[in-house]
JSON list of C-alpha atoms in Angstrom, two decimals:
[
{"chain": "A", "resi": 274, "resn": "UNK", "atom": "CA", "xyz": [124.01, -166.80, 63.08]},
{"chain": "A", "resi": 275, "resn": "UNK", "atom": "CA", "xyz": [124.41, -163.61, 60.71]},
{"chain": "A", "resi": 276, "resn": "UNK", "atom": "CA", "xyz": [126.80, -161.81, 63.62]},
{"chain": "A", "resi": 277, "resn": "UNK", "atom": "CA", "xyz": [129.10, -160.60, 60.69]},
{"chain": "A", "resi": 278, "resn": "UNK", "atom": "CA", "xyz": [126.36, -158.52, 59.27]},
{"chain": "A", "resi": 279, "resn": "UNK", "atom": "CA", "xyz": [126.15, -156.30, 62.30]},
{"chain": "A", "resi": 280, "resn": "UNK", "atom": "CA", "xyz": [130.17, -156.03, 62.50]},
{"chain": "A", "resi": 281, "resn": "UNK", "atom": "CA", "xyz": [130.15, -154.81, 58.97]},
{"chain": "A", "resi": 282, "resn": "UNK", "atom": "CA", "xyz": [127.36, -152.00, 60.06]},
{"chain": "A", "resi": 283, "resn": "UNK", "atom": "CA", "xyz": [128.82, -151.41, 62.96]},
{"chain": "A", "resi": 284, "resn": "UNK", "atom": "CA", "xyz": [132.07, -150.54, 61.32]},
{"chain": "A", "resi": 285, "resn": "UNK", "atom": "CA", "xyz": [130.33, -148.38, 59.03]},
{"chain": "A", "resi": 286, "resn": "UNK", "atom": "CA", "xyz": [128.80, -146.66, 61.93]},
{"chain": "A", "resi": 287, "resn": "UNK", "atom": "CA", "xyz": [125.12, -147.13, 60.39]},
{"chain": "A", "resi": 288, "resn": "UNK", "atom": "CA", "xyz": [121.96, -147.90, 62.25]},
{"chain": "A", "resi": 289, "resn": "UNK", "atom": "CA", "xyz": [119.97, -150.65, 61.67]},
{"chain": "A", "resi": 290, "resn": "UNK", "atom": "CA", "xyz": [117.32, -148.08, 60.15]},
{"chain": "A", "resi": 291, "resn": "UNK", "atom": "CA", "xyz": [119.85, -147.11, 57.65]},
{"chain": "A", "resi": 292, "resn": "UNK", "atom": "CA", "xyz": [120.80, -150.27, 56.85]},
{"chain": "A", "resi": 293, "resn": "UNK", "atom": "CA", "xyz": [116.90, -150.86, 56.23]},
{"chain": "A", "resi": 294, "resn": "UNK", "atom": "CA", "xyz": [116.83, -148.20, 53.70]},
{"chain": "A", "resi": 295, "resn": "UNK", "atom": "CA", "xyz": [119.08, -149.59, 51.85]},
{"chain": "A", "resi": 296, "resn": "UNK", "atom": "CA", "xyz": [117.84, -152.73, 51.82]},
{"chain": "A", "resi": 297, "resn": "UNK", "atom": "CA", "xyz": [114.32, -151.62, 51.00]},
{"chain": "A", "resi": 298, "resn": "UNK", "atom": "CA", "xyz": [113.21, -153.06, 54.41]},
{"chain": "A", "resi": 299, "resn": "UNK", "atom": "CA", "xyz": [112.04, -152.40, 57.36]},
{"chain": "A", "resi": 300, "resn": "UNK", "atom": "CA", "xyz": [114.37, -151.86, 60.53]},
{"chain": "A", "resi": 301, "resn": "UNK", "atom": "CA", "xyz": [112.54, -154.63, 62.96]},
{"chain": "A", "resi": 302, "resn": "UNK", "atom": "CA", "xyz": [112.86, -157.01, 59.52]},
{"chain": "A", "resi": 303, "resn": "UNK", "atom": "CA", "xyz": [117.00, -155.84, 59.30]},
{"chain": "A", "resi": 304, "resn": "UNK", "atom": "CA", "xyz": [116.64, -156.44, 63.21]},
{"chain": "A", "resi": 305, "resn": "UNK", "atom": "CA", "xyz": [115.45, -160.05, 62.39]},
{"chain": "A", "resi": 306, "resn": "UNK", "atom": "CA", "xyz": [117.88, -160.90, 59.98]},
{"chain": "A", "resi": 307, "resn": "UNK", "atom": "CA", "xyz": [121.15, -159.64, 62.19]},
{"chain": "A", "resi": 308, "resn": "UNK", "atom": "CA", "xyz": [119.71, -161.87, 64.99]},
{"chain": "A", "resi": 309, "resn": "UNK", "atom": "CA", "xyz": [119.05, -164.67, 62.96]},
{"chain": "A", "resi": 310, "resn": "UNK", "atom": "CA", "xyz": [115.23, -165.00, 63.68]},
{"chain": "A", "resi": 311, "resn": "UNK", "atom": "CA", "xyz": [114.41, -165.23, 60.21]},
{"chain": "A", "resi": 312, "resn": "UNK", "atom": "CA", "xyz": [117.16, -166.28, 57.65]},
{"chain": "A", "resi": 313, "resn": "UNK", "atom": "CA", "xyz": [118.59, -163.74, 54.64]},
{"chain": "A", "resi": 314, "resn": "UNK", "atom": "CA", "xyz": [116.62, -164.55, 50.99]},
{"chain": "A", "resi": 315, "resn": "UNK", "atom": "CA", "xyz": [119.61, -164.77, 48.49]},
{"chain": "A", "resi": 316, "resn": "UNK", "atom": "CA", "xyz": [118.76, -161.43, 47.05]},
{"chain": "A", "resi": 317, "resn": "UNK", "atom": "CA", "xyz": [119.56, -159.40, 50.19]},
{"chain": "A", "resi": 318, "resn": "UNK", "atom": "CA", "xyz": [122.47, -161.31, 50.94]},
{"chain": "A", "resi": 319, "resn": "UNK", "atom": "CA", "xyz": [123.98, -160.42, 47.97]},
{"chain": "A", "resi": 320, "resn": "UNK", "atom": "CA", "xyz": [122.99, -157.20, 48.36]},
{"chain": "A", "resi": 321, "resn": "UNK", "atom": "CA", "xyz": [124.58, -156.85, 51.20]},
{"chain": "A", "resi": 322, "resn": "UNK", "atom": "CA", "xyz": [127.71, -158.48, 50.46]},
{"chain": "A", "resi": 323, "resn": "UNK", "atom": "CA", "xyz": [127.87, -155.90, 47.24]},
{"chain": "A", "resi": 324, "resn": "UNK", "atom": "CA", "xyz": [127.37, -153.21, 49.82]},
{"chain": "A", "resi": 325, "resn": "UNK", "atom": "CA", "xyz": [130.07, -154.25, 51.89]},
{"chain": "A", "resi": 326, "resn": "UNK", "atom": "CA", "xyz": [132.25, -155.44, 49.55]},
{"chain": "A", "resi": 327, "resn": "UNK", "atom": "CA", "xyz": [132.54, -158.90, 50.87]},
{"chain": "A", "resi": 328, "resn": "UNK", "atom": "CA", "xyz": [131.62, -162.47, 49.98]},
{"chain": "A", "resi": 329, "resn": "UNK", "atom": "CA", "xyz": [128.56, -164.02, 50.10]},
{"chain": "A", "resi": 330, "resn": "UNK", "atom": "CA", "xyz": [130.37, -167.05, 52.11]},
{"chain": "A", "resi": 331, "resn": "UNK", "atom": "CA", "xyz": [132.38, -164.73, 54.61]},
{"chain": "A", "resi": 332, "resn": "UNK", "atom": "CA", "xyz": [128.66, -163.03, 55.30]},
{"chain": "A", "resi": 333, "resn": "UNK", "atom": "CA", "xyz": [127.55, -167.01, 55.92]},
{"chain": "A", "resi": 334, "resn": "UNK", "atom": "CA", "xyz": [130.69, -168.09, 57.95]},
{"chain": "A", "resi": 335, "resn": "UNK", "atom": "CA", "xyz": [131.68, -170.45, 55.48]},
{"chain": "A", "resi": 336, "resn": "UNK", "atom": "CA", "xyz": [135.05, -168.46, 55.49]},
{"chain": "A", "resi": 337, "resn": "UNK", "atom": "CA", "xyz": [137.05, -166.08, 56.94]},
{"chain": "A", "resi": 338, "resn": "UNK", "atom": "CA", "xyz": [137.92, -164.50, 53.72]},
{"chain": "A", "resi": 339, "resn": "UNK", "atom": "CA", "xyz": [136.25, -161.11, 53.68]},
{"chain": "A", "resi": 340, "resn": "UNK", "atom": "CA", "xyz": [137.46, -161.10, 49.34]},
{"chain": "A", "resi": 341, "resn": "UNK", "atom": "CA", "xyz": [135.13, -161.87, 46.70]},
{"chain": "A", "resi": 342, "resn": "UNK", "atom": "CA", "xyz": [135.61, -164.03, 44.12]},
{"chain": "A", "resi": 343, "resn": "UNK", "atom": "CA", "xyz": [134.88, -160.72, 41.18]}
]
């Protein structure tokens, strides 16, 4: 479900520990979320889209537009 989070690590080159850190969770938790097993509260994903510099929506597959709407 979330398989665009882990191709925006992935391009970064991070770990799923690193990734953790800056999400102020754990990496089995970050492991959850890129698998889908639990879904993303609102806060982290806009975290993450901030870190990544993408929209909320392109994290969610509701477009292909990586741009934000700032």
């Amino acid at each position: 479900m979330y398989q665009r989070i882990r191709a925006l690590r992935e391009d970064k080159d991070m770990t799923q520990t690193q990734m953790g850190k800056i999400l102020l969770c754990s990496q089995r938790v970050y492991s959850n979320y890129e698998r889908g097993d639990i879904d993303i509260p609102t806060a982290i994903l806009i975290r993450l889209a901030d870190f990544h510099q993408v929209s909320v929506d392109y994290l969610l597959n509701r477009t292909d537009n990586p741009k934000t709407a700032r």
